[in-house]
XYZ file of C-alpha atoms in Angstrom:
699
model
C 0.000 0.000 0.000
C 1.318 3.408 -0.942
C 2.049 5.899 1.821
C -0.047 9.038 1.952
C 1.537 12.459 2.304
C 1.163 12.521 6.106
C 2.849 9.133 6.485
C 5.745 10.284 4.299
C 6.055 13.413 6.429
C 6.107 11.408 9.671
C 8.806 9.167 8.262
C 10.971 12.066 7.122
C 10.773 13.624 10.590
C 11.707 10.406 12.373
C 15.329 10.599 13.525
C 15.883 6.831 13.529
C 14.579 6.465 9.976
C 16.741 9.395 8.927
C 19.851 7.842 10.455
C 19.176 4.497 8.767
C 18.532 6.206 5.435
C 21.786 8.132 5.665
C 23.679 4.915 6.334
C 22.415 3.369 3.118
C 22.819 6.384 0.867
C 24.682 9.680 0.444
C 23.791 12.879 2.293
C 23.303 14.680 -1.021
C 20.672 12.125 -2.013
C 19.003 12.683 1.343
C 18.950 16.445 0.841
C 17.355 15.971 -2.577
C 14.679 13.696 -1.101
C 13.666 16.327 1.446
C 13.620 19.233 -1.021
C 10.104 18.733 -2.546
C 8.314 18.897 0.819
C 10.551 21.666 2.176
C 8.697 24.352 0.236
C 5.427 24.245 2.182
C 6.177 22.457 5.465
C 7.918 24.439 8.231
C 9.395 21.447 10.059
C 10.611 19.736 6.880
C 12.048 23.039 5.667
C 14.087 23.430 8.860
C 15.294 19.839 8.707
C 16.237 20.262 5.045
C 18.143 23.427 5.979
C 19.954 21.610 8.795
C 20.967 18.772 6.474
C 22.217 21.133 3.792
C 24.225 23.133 6.323
C 25.710 19.890 7.648
C 26.484 18.370 4.245
C 30.217 19.095 4.336
C 30.516 17.246 7.665
C 28.160 14.340 6.937
C 29.857 13.688 3.597
C 32.964 12.651 5.529
C 31.433 11.309 8.759
C 27.855 10.038 8.857
C 28.187 9.429 12.595
C 27.999 13.197 13.099
C 24.282 13.260 12.186
C 23.040 13.297 15.794
C 25.236 16.203 16.856
C 24.518 18.212 13.715
C 20.731 17.931 13.998
C 20.582 18.354 17.768
C 22.542 21.602 17.528
C 21.328 23.153 14.286
C 17.675 22.784 15.330
C 18.342 24.099 18.863
C 16.170 27.232 18.652
C 13.354 25.534 16.740
C 12.105 22.963 19.242
C 8.922 24.948 19.824
C 7.710 22.821 16.918
C 6.685 19.455 18.456
C 8.136 17.433 15.557
C 11.483 19.190 15.851
C 11.511 18.768 19.640
C 10.931 15.017 19.288
C 13.625 14.686 16.619
C 16.136 16.620 18.754
C 15.406 14.464 21.779
C 16.129 11.308 19.770
C 19.312 12.853 18.374
C 20.422 13.857 21.868
C 20.081 10.269 23.072
C 22.306 9.214 20.160
C 25.050 11.794 20.898
C 28.235 11.230 22.880
C 29.013 14.947 23.284
C 26.397 17.713 23.400
C 26.467 21.455 24.118
C 25.276 22.369 27.578
C 24.091 25.981 27.386
C 24.317 27.104 23.769
C 24.876 25.378 20.433
C 28.284 25.670 18.802
C 26.899 25.473 15.255
C 24.971 27.987 13.144
C 21.198 27.489 13.272
C 18.997 26.075 10.539
C 16.766 28.612 8.828
C 19.316 31.420 9.047
C 20.993 33.172 6.118
C 23.673 30.498 5.812
C 22.601 27.941 3.215
C 25.620 25.694 2.846
C 29.343 25.427 3.537
C 31.664 24.059 0.858
C 34.777 22.364 2.199
C 37.408 20.871 -0.067
C 40.287 23.298 -0.333
C 43.255 22.557 1.917
C 44.248 26.198 2.396
C 42.593 29.590 2.452
C 40.258 30.386 -0.437
C 41.437 33.518 -2.253
C 38.673 34.168 -4.787
C 35.211 33.058 -5.838
C 32.939 33.889 -8.772
C 29.544 32.808 -10.110
C 29.188 31.573 -13.668
C 27.105 33.958 -15.810
C 24.095 31.632 -15.591
C 24.435 31.364 -11.802
C 24.523 27.566 -11.821
C 28.171 27.130 -10.837
C 30.864 28.797 -8.767
C 34.625 28.726 -9.293
C 37.069 29.172 -6.418
C 40.825 29.749 -6.294
C 42.862 28.872 -3.222
C 46.245 28.969 -1.593
C 46.449 25.174 -2.058
C 47.355 25.951 -5.729
C 44.041 24.658 -7.085
C 40.791 25.911 -8.534
C 37.517 24.097 -7.907
C 34.194 24.264 -9.712
C 31.063 23.732 -7.594
C 27.407 23.163 -8.447
C 25.340 25.864 -6.741
C 22.132 23.854 -6.271
C 23.788 20.977 -4.425
C 27.245 22.200 -3.367
C 28.795 19.233 -5.175
C 32.408 19.703 -6.247
C 32.372 19.068 -9.986
C 36.090 19.263 -10.736
C 39.483 20.418 -9.477
C 41.857 22.306 -11.776
C 45.560 21.808 -11.071
C 48.687 23.243 -12.600
C 49.686 26.317 -10.627
C 52.838 25.878 -8.558
C 51.966 28.465 -5.910
C 48.727 29.839 -4.523
C 45.978 30.613 -7.001
C 45.194 34.228 -6.149
C 42.388 35.163 -8.526
C 39.928 33.719 -11.019
C 37.035 34.780 -13.237
C 34.452 33.376 -15.679
C 34.383 34.577 -19.267
C 31.177 36.466 -20.121
C 29.930 33.523 -22.214
C 30.613 31.059 -19.384
C 32.769 28.835 -21.573
C 36.140 29.686 -20.072
C 37.814 30.411 -16.726
C 40.956 32.438 -16.140
C 43.231 32.186 -13.109
C 46.346 33.972 -11.943
C 48.879 32.745 -9.413
C 51.656 33.943 -7.151
C 53.954 31.707 -9.239
C 53.689 34.237 -12.088
C 51.492 32.121 -14.324
C 48.236 33.053 -16.007
C 46.062 30.161 -17.168
C 42.773 29.795 -18.989
C 40.642 26.657 -18.672
C 37.735 25.096 -20.520
C 34.856 25.561 -18.059
C 33.148 22.386 -19.222
C 36.025 19.923 -19.232
C 38.625 21.590 -17.019
C 41.276 21.260 -19.710
C 43.926 23.961 -19.905
C 43.778 26.268 -22.936
C 46.387 28.973 -22.462
C 49.359 29.319 -20.161
C 51.566 32.374 -19.856
C 54.329 33.150 -17.352
C 56.017 36.333 -16.230
C 53.294 37.670 -13.965
C 55.001 37.069 -10.605
C 52.904 38.192 -7.679
C 49.641 37.761 -9.573
C 46.711 39.031 -7.523
C 43.687 39.831 -9.657
C 42.220 39.101 -13.099
C 39.029 40.085 -14.921
C 37.555 39.662 -18.389
C 36.560 42.574 -20.590
C 32.791 42.692 -21.213
C 33.258 41.229 -24.711
C 35.466 38.437 -23.373
C 38.337 39.206 -25.755
C 40.761 40.706 -23.256
C 41.896 40.377 -19.670
C 43.067 42.916 -17.154
C 45.498 41.539 -14.592
C 47.391 42.955 -11.639
C 50.658 41.366 -10.604
C 53.101 42.766 -8.094
C 53.397 46.470 -8.833
C 52.100 46.231 -12.401
C 48.840 46.169 -14.299
C 48.374 44.865 -17.844
C 45.731 44.261 -20.493
C 46.288 41.148 -22.638
C 44.534 39.315 -25.469
C 42.679 36.217 -24.311
C 43.364 34.027 -27.354
C 47.092 34.711 -27.701
C 48.126 35.954 -24.275
C 49.909 38.889 -25.913
C 49.892 42.121 -23.890
C 48.257 45.260 -25.302
C 50.032 47.287 -22.638
C 51.679 47.001 -19.223
C 52.052 49.751 -16.640
C 53.895 50.247 -13.366
C 50.951 52.229 -12.165
C 51.340 53.448 -8.611
C 54.785 55.022 -8.025
C 55.966 55.908 -4.511
C 57.764 59.159 -3.565
C 60.996 57.284 -2.855
C 61.161 55.955 -6.413
C 59.758 52.522 -5.625
C 56.263 51.386 -6.567
C 53.249 50.310 -4.559
C 51.656 46.891 -4.872
C 48.478 46.849 -6.942
C 45.807 44.921 -5.056
C 42.820 44.990 -7.373
C 41.608 45.776 -10.877
C 38.342 45.885 -12.796
C 36.896 46.646 -16.240
C 34.179 49.254 -16.676
C 30.933 47.759 -18.058
C 31.494 49.437 -21.441
C 35.000 47.982 -21.679
C 36.602 51.379 -22.279
C 38.250 51.899 -18.885
C 40.286 49.837 -16.439
C 40.510 50.618 -12.720
C 43.399 49.778 -10.388
C 43.765 50.207 -6.611
C 46.925 49.894 -4.562
C 48.725 50.244 -1.257
C 49.129 54.000 -1.827
C 45.412 54.527 -1.151
C 44.880 55.721 -4.724
C 42.402 54.823 -7.437
C 43.628 55.076 -11.030
C 41.564 54.830 -14.188
C 43.253 53.804 -17.438
C 42.250 53.823 -21.070
C 41.637 50.123 -21.725
C 42.909 50.374 -25.300
C 46.063 52.457 -24.901
C 46.944 52.289 -21.212
C 46.850 56.062 -20.937
C 45.994 57.404 -17.491
C 42.535 59.033 -17.447
C 41.969 59.854 -13.795
C 43.817 59.486 -10.497
C 42.599 60.372 -7.012
C 43.236 59.624 -3.355
C 40.530 57.270 -2.110
C 41.648 56.095 1.322
C 44.293 58.453 2.721
C 46.826 56.712 4.927
C 45.444 53.268 4.073
C 45.805 50.565 1.450
C 42.962 49.932 -0.984
C 42.291 46.220 -1.347
C 38.925 46.038 -3.090
C 37.224 47.738 -6.033
C 34.258 47.267 -8.340
C 32.267 49.111 -11.007
C 28.489 49.458 -10.768
C 26.587 47.599 -13.519
C 25.736 50.894 -15.257
C 29.333 52.133 -14.953
C 28.324 55.406 -13.294
C 29.789 54.672 -9.866
C 32.670 52.734 -8.356
C 33.177 51.237 -4.909
C 36.456 50.809 -3.023
C 37.345 49.171 0.281
C 40.447 49.681 2.360
C 42.478 48.965 5.437
C 40.778 51.955 7.105
C 37.761 49.619 7.545
C 35.683 51.769 5.177
C 33.928 51.442 1.839
C 33.594 54.499 -0.358
C 31.286 55.168 -3.293
C 32.664 57.341 -6.112
C 31.378 59.082 -9.210
C 33.114 57.195 -12.035
C 33.371 60.231 -14.307
C 34.725 62.780 -11.854
C 36.181 60.713 -9.023
C 34.112 62.682 -6.490
C 33.104 60.861 -3.307
C 29.388 60.194 -2.902
C 29.199 58.044 0.232
C 31.299 56.485 2.964
C 30.059 53.239 4.489
C 31.258 52.249 7.946
C 30.501 49.157 9.975
C 33.335 46.717 9.436
C 35.746 46.526 12.355
C 38.789 45.394 10.373
C 40.247 45.700 6.878
C 37.784 45.529 3.975
C 39.103 42.877 1.612
C 36.402 42.427 -1.033
C 33.266 44.053 -2.439
C 30.753 43.483 -5.239
C 27.589 45.056 -6.670
C 24.299 43.247 -7.141
C 23.254 42.928 -10.789
C 20.598 45.646 -10.400
C 23.157 47.997 -8.847
C 21.005 48.668 -5.779
C 23.016 46.714 -3.205
C 26.604 46.082 -2.303
C 28.178 43.156 -0.474
C 31.546 43.408 1.265
C 33.827 41.035 3.138
C 36.370 41.832 5.801
C 39.128 40.605 8.046
C 36.517 40.908 10.827
C 35.154 37.560 9.514
C 31.836 39.082 8.397
C 30.040 40.007 5.209
C 27.836 43.073 5.121
C 25.091 43.991 2.681
C 24.558 47.692 1.985
C 21.972 49.925 0.339
C 23.785 51.828 -2.418
C 21.343 54.744 -2.430
C 21.666 55.560 1.274
C 24.843 53.777 2.309
C 22.856 52.064 5.060
C 23.824 48.644 6.313
C 21.074 46.152 5.472
C 22.434 43.088 7.249
C 25.511 41.373 8.662
C 26.322 37.790 7.672
C 28.301 35.838 10.271
C 29.619 32.303 9.956
C 33.176 32.391 8.675
C 35.868 31.844 11.282
C 38.656 33.711 9.502
C 39.042 36.653 7.117
C 36.581 36.902 4.235
C 38.727 37.289 1.107
C 36.194 37.303 -1.736
C 32.447 37.554 -2.258
C 29.900 37.858 -5.045
C 26.155 38.183 -5.614
C 24.436 35.511 -7.677
C 23.207 36.874 -11.040
C 19.610 37.011 -9.746
C 20.707 38.755 -6.533
C 18.899 36.291 -4.258
C 21.996 34.574 -2.891
C 25.670 35.305 -2.399
C 28.874 33.306 -2.167
C 31.906 34.062 -0.014
C 35.431 32.700 0.219
C 37.522 32.754 3.352
C 40.905 32.072 4.860
C 39.086 29.417 6.938
C 39.385 27.202 3.806
C 35.663 27.231 3.036
C 33.141 28.844 0.734
C 29.656 29.642 1.989
C 26.365 30.187 0.201
C 23.997 32.743 1.768
C 20.269 33.316 1.233
C 19.792 37.065 1.387
C 16.010 37.080 1.876
C 16.043 34.863 4.990
C 16.058 36.098 8.552
C 19.037 36.379 10.836
C 19.811 33.614 13.292
C 17.580 33.937 16.380
C 20.417 32.621 18.528
C 21.966 35.246 20.777
C 25.609 34.460 21.487
C 26.748 35.105 25.057
C 29.864 37.100 25.948
C 33.035 36.041 24.165
C 36.646 37.003 23.702
C 37.358 39.391 20.877
C 40.141 37.198 19.514
C 41.159 33.546 19.557
C 41.214 31.605 22.820
C 44.513 29.944 23.698
C 43.934 28.501 27.181
C 41.104 27.162 29.354
C 41.443 26.052 32.991
C 38.873 24.834 35.531
C 38.985 25.199 39.278
C 39.519 21.904 41.096
C 35.828 21.747 42.044
C 34.753 22.448 38.463
C 32.587 25.416 39.475
C 34.538 28.080 37.573
C 36.471 28.254 34.321
C 39.160 30.733 33.322
C 39.996 31.414 29.677
C 42.680 33.574 28.091
C 42.964 34.854 24.549
C 44.772 37.008 22.034
C 42.565 39.970 22.979
C 44.723 40.455 26.075
C 42.015 39.407 28.535
C 41.346 36.616 31.000
C 37.685 35.809 31.529
C 36.193 33.868 34.423
C 32.997 31.919 33.742
C 30.398 30.275 35.969
C 30.567 26.670 34.780
C 27.084 25.976 36.145
C 25.421 28.581 33.938
C 27.964 29.343 31.211
C 27.783 33.051 32.061
C 30.816 35.341 32.262
C 31.603 36.545 35.807
C 34.817 38.524 35.333
C 36.750 40.208 32.547
C 40.363 40.777 33.563
C 42.638 43.048 31.450
C 45.693 40.835 31.642
C 47.739 41.747 28.586
C 47.764 43.465 25.236
C 45.472 43.128 22.236
C 46.834 40.710 19.583
C 49.332 39.268 22.088
C 49.133 35.826 23.606
C 47.953 35.610 27.220
C 47.976 32.435 29.333
C 46.102 31.741 32.571
C 45.758 29.167 35.357
C 43.726 28.768 38.530
C 45.470 28.135 41.824
C 44.611 24.646 43.128
C 42.283 26.134 45.771
C 40.500 28.204 43.121
C 40.942 31.471 45.017
C 43.341 33.159 42.607
C 43.993 33.324 38.890
C 47.461 33.938 37.572
C 48.032 35.311 34.078
C 51.147 35.880 32.020
C 51.244 37.939 28.854
C 53.681 37.498 26.018
C 54.523 41.173 26.348
C 55.993 40.538 29.792
C 53.326 41.135 32.471
C 52.541 38.628 35.215
C 49.484 39.254 37.379
C 47.771 37.426 40.223
C 44.046 38.131 40.544
C 41.428 37.446 43.202
C 39.183 34.906 41.460
C 36.058 36.152 43.234
C 36.391 39.917 42.948
C 38.809 40.365 40.047
C 41.093 42.579 42.140
C 44.797 42.510 41.304
C 46.842 41.071 44.146
C 50.232 41.280 42.494
C 51.746 42.599 39.257
C 55.232 41.961 37.919
C 56.230 44.024 34.902
C 58.818 43.627 32.150
C 60.077 40.205 33.135
C 60.602 39.056 29.555
C 58.241 37.257 27.219
C 56.254 34.321 28.595
C 54.277 31.667 26.763
C 53.568 28.936 29.331
C 52.331 28.716 32.887
C 51.613 25.933 35.406
C 50.750 25.898 39.113
C 52.363 23.355 41.410
C 49.774 20.928 42.864
C 50.198 22.379 46.376
C 49.581 25.902 45.078
C 52.758 27.309 46.592
C 54.611 27.866 43.327
C 54.095 28.285 39.655
C 56.456 27.916 36.745
C 56.578 30.088 33.622
C 58.347 29.451 30.348
C 59.662 31.925 27.815
C 60.026 31.940 24.058
C 62.987 30.846 21.992
C 66.249 30.482 23.956
C 64.952 31.979 27.204
C 64.292 30.274 30.523
C 61.997 28.652 33.036
C 61.286 30.673 36.134
C 59.808 29.304 39.373
C 57.871 31.800 41.493
C 56.412 31.994 44.972
C 52.668 32.020 44.311
C 51.885 34.267 47.297
C 54.657 36.862 47.282
C 55.621 36.759 43.619
C 59.266 36.314 44.523
C 61.434 34.642 41.905
C 62.675 31.407 43.498
C 64.824 30.019 40.713
C 65.709 30.444 37.036
C 66.694 27.689 34.639
C 68.245 29.019 31.448
C 68.061 26.430 28.721
C 69.420 26.204 25.219
C 66.743 24.551 23.163
C 65.221 24.265 19.718
C 61.980 26.112 19.224
C 59.578 27.862 21.566
C 58.488 26.617 24.961
C 54.871 25.972 24.041
C 53.661 24.044 27.089
C 54.506 23.200 30.688
C 52.808 20.883 33.192
C 53.495 19.742 36.775
C 53.314 16.079 37.636
C 50.453 15.525 40.124
C 52.904 14.772 42.987
C 54.625 18.114 42.400
C 58.115 16.638 42.212
C 58.603 17.006 38.461
C 57.462 19.207 35.642
C 57.559 18.660 31.912
C 58.108 21.192 29.151
C 57.619 21.174 25.396
C 60.701 22.570 23.665
C 60.070 22.544 19.941
C 59.383 18.926 19.017
C 61.038 17.573 22.188
C 59.672 16.980 25.669
C 61.939 17.338 28.695
C 61.239 16.556 32.346
C 62.871 18.397 35.235
C 63.391 17.808 38.935
C 61.593 20.655 40.719
C 63.984 20.843 43.676
C 67.309 20.556 41.882
C 66.384 21.930 38.451
C 68.160 18.985 36.836
C 66.986 17.592 33.528
C 65.729 14.023 33.948
C 64.334 12.776 30.629
C 64.206 13.796 26.982
C 61.284 12.408 24.975
C 61.637 12.471 21.188
C 58.993 11.247 18.778
C 57.068 14.150 17.313
C 58.314 15.541 14.021
C 57.357 19.174 14.581
C 56.498 21.336 17.625
C 54.522 20.029 20.569
C 51.743 22.460 21.484
C 50.195 20.979 24.649
C 50.914 18.553 27.490
C 48.943 16.830 30.252
C 49.705 14.259 32.959
C 47.249 11.503 33.838
C 45.708 12.005 37.322
C 47.985 9.312 38.777
C 51.052 10.856 37.140
C 52.071 7.647 35.396
C 51.290 8.711 31.817
C 52.028 11.891 29.912
C 50.107 12.913 26.794
C 51.476 15.372 24.239
C 49.673 17.108 21.376
C 51.580 18.261 18.316
C 51.458 20.263 15.117
C 52.137 16.946 13.350
C 48.381 16.136 13.873
C 49.047 13.380 16.429
C 48.941 12.828 20.171
C 51.418 10.568 21.913
C 51.226 8.770 25.249
C 54.462 8.346 27.183
C 55.513 6.427 30.269
C 56.211 9.300 32.663
C 58.821 7.319 34.603
C 60.892 5.883 31.758
C 60.033 8.171 28.848
C 59.041 5.208 26.678
C 56.445 5.942 24.003
C 53.313 3.862 24.565
C 50.744 4.950 21.976
C 50.272 7.332 19.071
C 46.744 8.652 18.536
C 45.891 9.513 14.949
C 42.723 10.945 13.455
C 43.094 14.702 13.453
C 44.012 16.213 10.093
C 45.541 19.490 11.258
C 47.640 20.605 14.258
C 46.372 19.439 17.646
C 46.246 22.546 19.807
C 45.366 21.208 23.262
C 44.686 18.065 25.266
C 43.401 17.068 28.711
C 42.752 13.958 30.796
C 39.342 13.202 32.273
C 39.351 13.404 36.035
C 39.163 9.623 36.390
C 42.018 9.179 33.886
C 39.998 6.935 31.593
C 39.624 9.323 28.666
C 41.673 11.945 26.861
C 40.258 15.027 25.189
C 41.931 16.762 22.233
C 41.061 19.759 20.060
C 42.481 20.666 16.689
C 42.680 23.277 13.981
C 40.643 20.811 11.878
C 37.596 22.071 13.862
C 37.093 18.817 15.741
C 37.160 17.675 19.327
C 37.991 14.018 19.865
C 37.575 11.702 22.842
C 40.059 8.870 23.204
C 40.207 5.759 25.362
C 43.282 6.405 27.489
C 44.114 2.705 27.766
C 43.707 1.610 24.152
C 43.950 4.834 22.177
C 40.642 4.139 20.429
C 38.642 7.183 19.326
C 35.394 7.188 21.296
C 33.703 10.145 19.632
C 34.161 13.238 17.488
C 32.494 16.619 17.925
C 32.456 19.053 14.994
C 32.696 22.819 15.383
C 32.736 25.541 12.724
C 35.938 27.283 13.788
C 39.376 26.015 14.680
C 39.364 24.622 18.224
C 42.330 25.972 20.127
C 41.899 25.190 23.852
C 40.177 22.643 26.075
C 39.763 21.630 29.713
C 37.991 18.846 31.567
C 35.675 19.892 34.384
C 33.562 18.003 36.893
C 30.762 15.517 36.224
C 31.567 15.061 32.539
C 31.582 18.742 31.614
C 34.266 19.984 29.240
C 35.083 23.446 27.930
C 36.530 24.364 24.534
C 37.740 27.639 23.071
C 38.013 28.536 19.410
C 39.902 30.880 17.119
C 37.131 33.493 17.049
C 37.050 33.916 20.825
C 34.081 31.745 21.791
C 34.166 29.540 24.896
C 31.671 26.657 24.821
C 30.611 24.254 27.542
C 29.884 20.678 26.464
C 28.720 17.532 28.228
C 30.136 14.043 27.713
C 27.546 11.303 28.157
């Protein structure tokens, strides 16, 4: 008997059926199956959105389904069907958020994330028909993606250094790319086969087709050129932005006017220059962003205005004929890297080093919306030809599709650091958590509510700051790379002690009895042992070593401490300062260390993507844990010593069986995970590269 529409709906909203269906097919097939009902059914539409947003994760790990659905539908469980589905997914999850989801919510502007490039994505562009997108990345490749599904159709290889720019020909039949290796290449957009290759354009940054598709404008290093597409022969080349000292500024962007008669260039001198596209003669030159570099430029579709974006965080709208300023748009909080007009010329989209995209009204200069989701600088963006969606490319190695008519995420993010987190530490009772970050602050959080209690100005913006709780939880000590050590009252936030200008510090660890703490400096400096009450320097151990001191940890009995010196681990006798063991096994620097609660095992996390377990007494290597695909930034033992937690720049958290090394579970985030700590009763805390601290629960 055939199912009626209601029975089909019930089945599609059943988590257990969904999990079984995913096991027997591909997530893209699943997304396609949900699409027909997603138009008119609110619950199905949200589930379809959640699946599409999760596609890049589920394509590599189907076991992540429970976490992805439980989190992405977090704010939508007022719908009974969604609430029931989330409850089933929660029961199937090993690690769940406690107070707030880590992932972007279904039904928001974010449609889909495309993951496939191995390095930052430098450029993206829609095909003229809007059905495909091409991307260029620092991994030397270009990729062509299908817009409707996010499927990667092909990868174009041949560049020997990062692919910096790319563009579609107006007829959609060809793609051009330019690379830092000095090569310019054109490709058949249907087959991916190379058509033309030319060298000599070292420092290539930008490329664009003329409206008739017969010529290209390119910027490379300090030069701009117009060349024939078919032959690669230059019509003209200019060193366009000279400096007062006789050198020349780098040209960061270029564009053709819609009528093909003029070429625009922007550079580090803050200037905009307009050139005759046929002869290379200079037509107009004006200062656009005084005292700043101009990194982005675009012509309006009618050619009457131009937009520029610079390192002054501003966008400016200009009259294309006179060069007179019409509007200044402010809102970004970091350098503006990219901008583009909608096809009707009424809106502008921009991307910035502040990790956001912003959509603007061209007539008024008003900000229409902010798009958040990238976890690193937004390098390129574009409207779809119909103006309904947009694509962005980021240094976080992803592209994202955005639906511009949808609402913003209803999720309100709690307080966070302004820059990446580099350390998390719980009190012994697990009631409070301290975190430190590159924004120069230490924050103290109530682990029972996830709310921030204190914000301590411990260092300098952009500089690394490290923190630790005293064993009794009454004080927090912080050290800043710039040289400041401070001891704070953990309840009131009052400074108890400050030591200035003691040299750069990168690591910090309290002794188990709370009487001392040890700090470690950068390359070729020293360990210092301090009295935790008076701040007196008790001893200094100057050490010649390879690489930075990235981590330090006391053994639980307080008699030894271990340090990470480049790719080596060394243990030291606390009383005598003598070196006891050297542990070698990692290929590149060790970033984090932790002792097991009984002090018998030491775990190390490395940039080589592995963790290693060592016998703390003999230094013998016991196990190597593999599974992360990028540097492992931090690690911690569970309080019973049975599990190990690790976080990585690959945006995953992993749980490991401490006895066997088996991976017990993986949790996926959207940003690089950079810090972790294990609290009480199965709670864990993680910090990421955008400053967010999240509390999770291990079942």
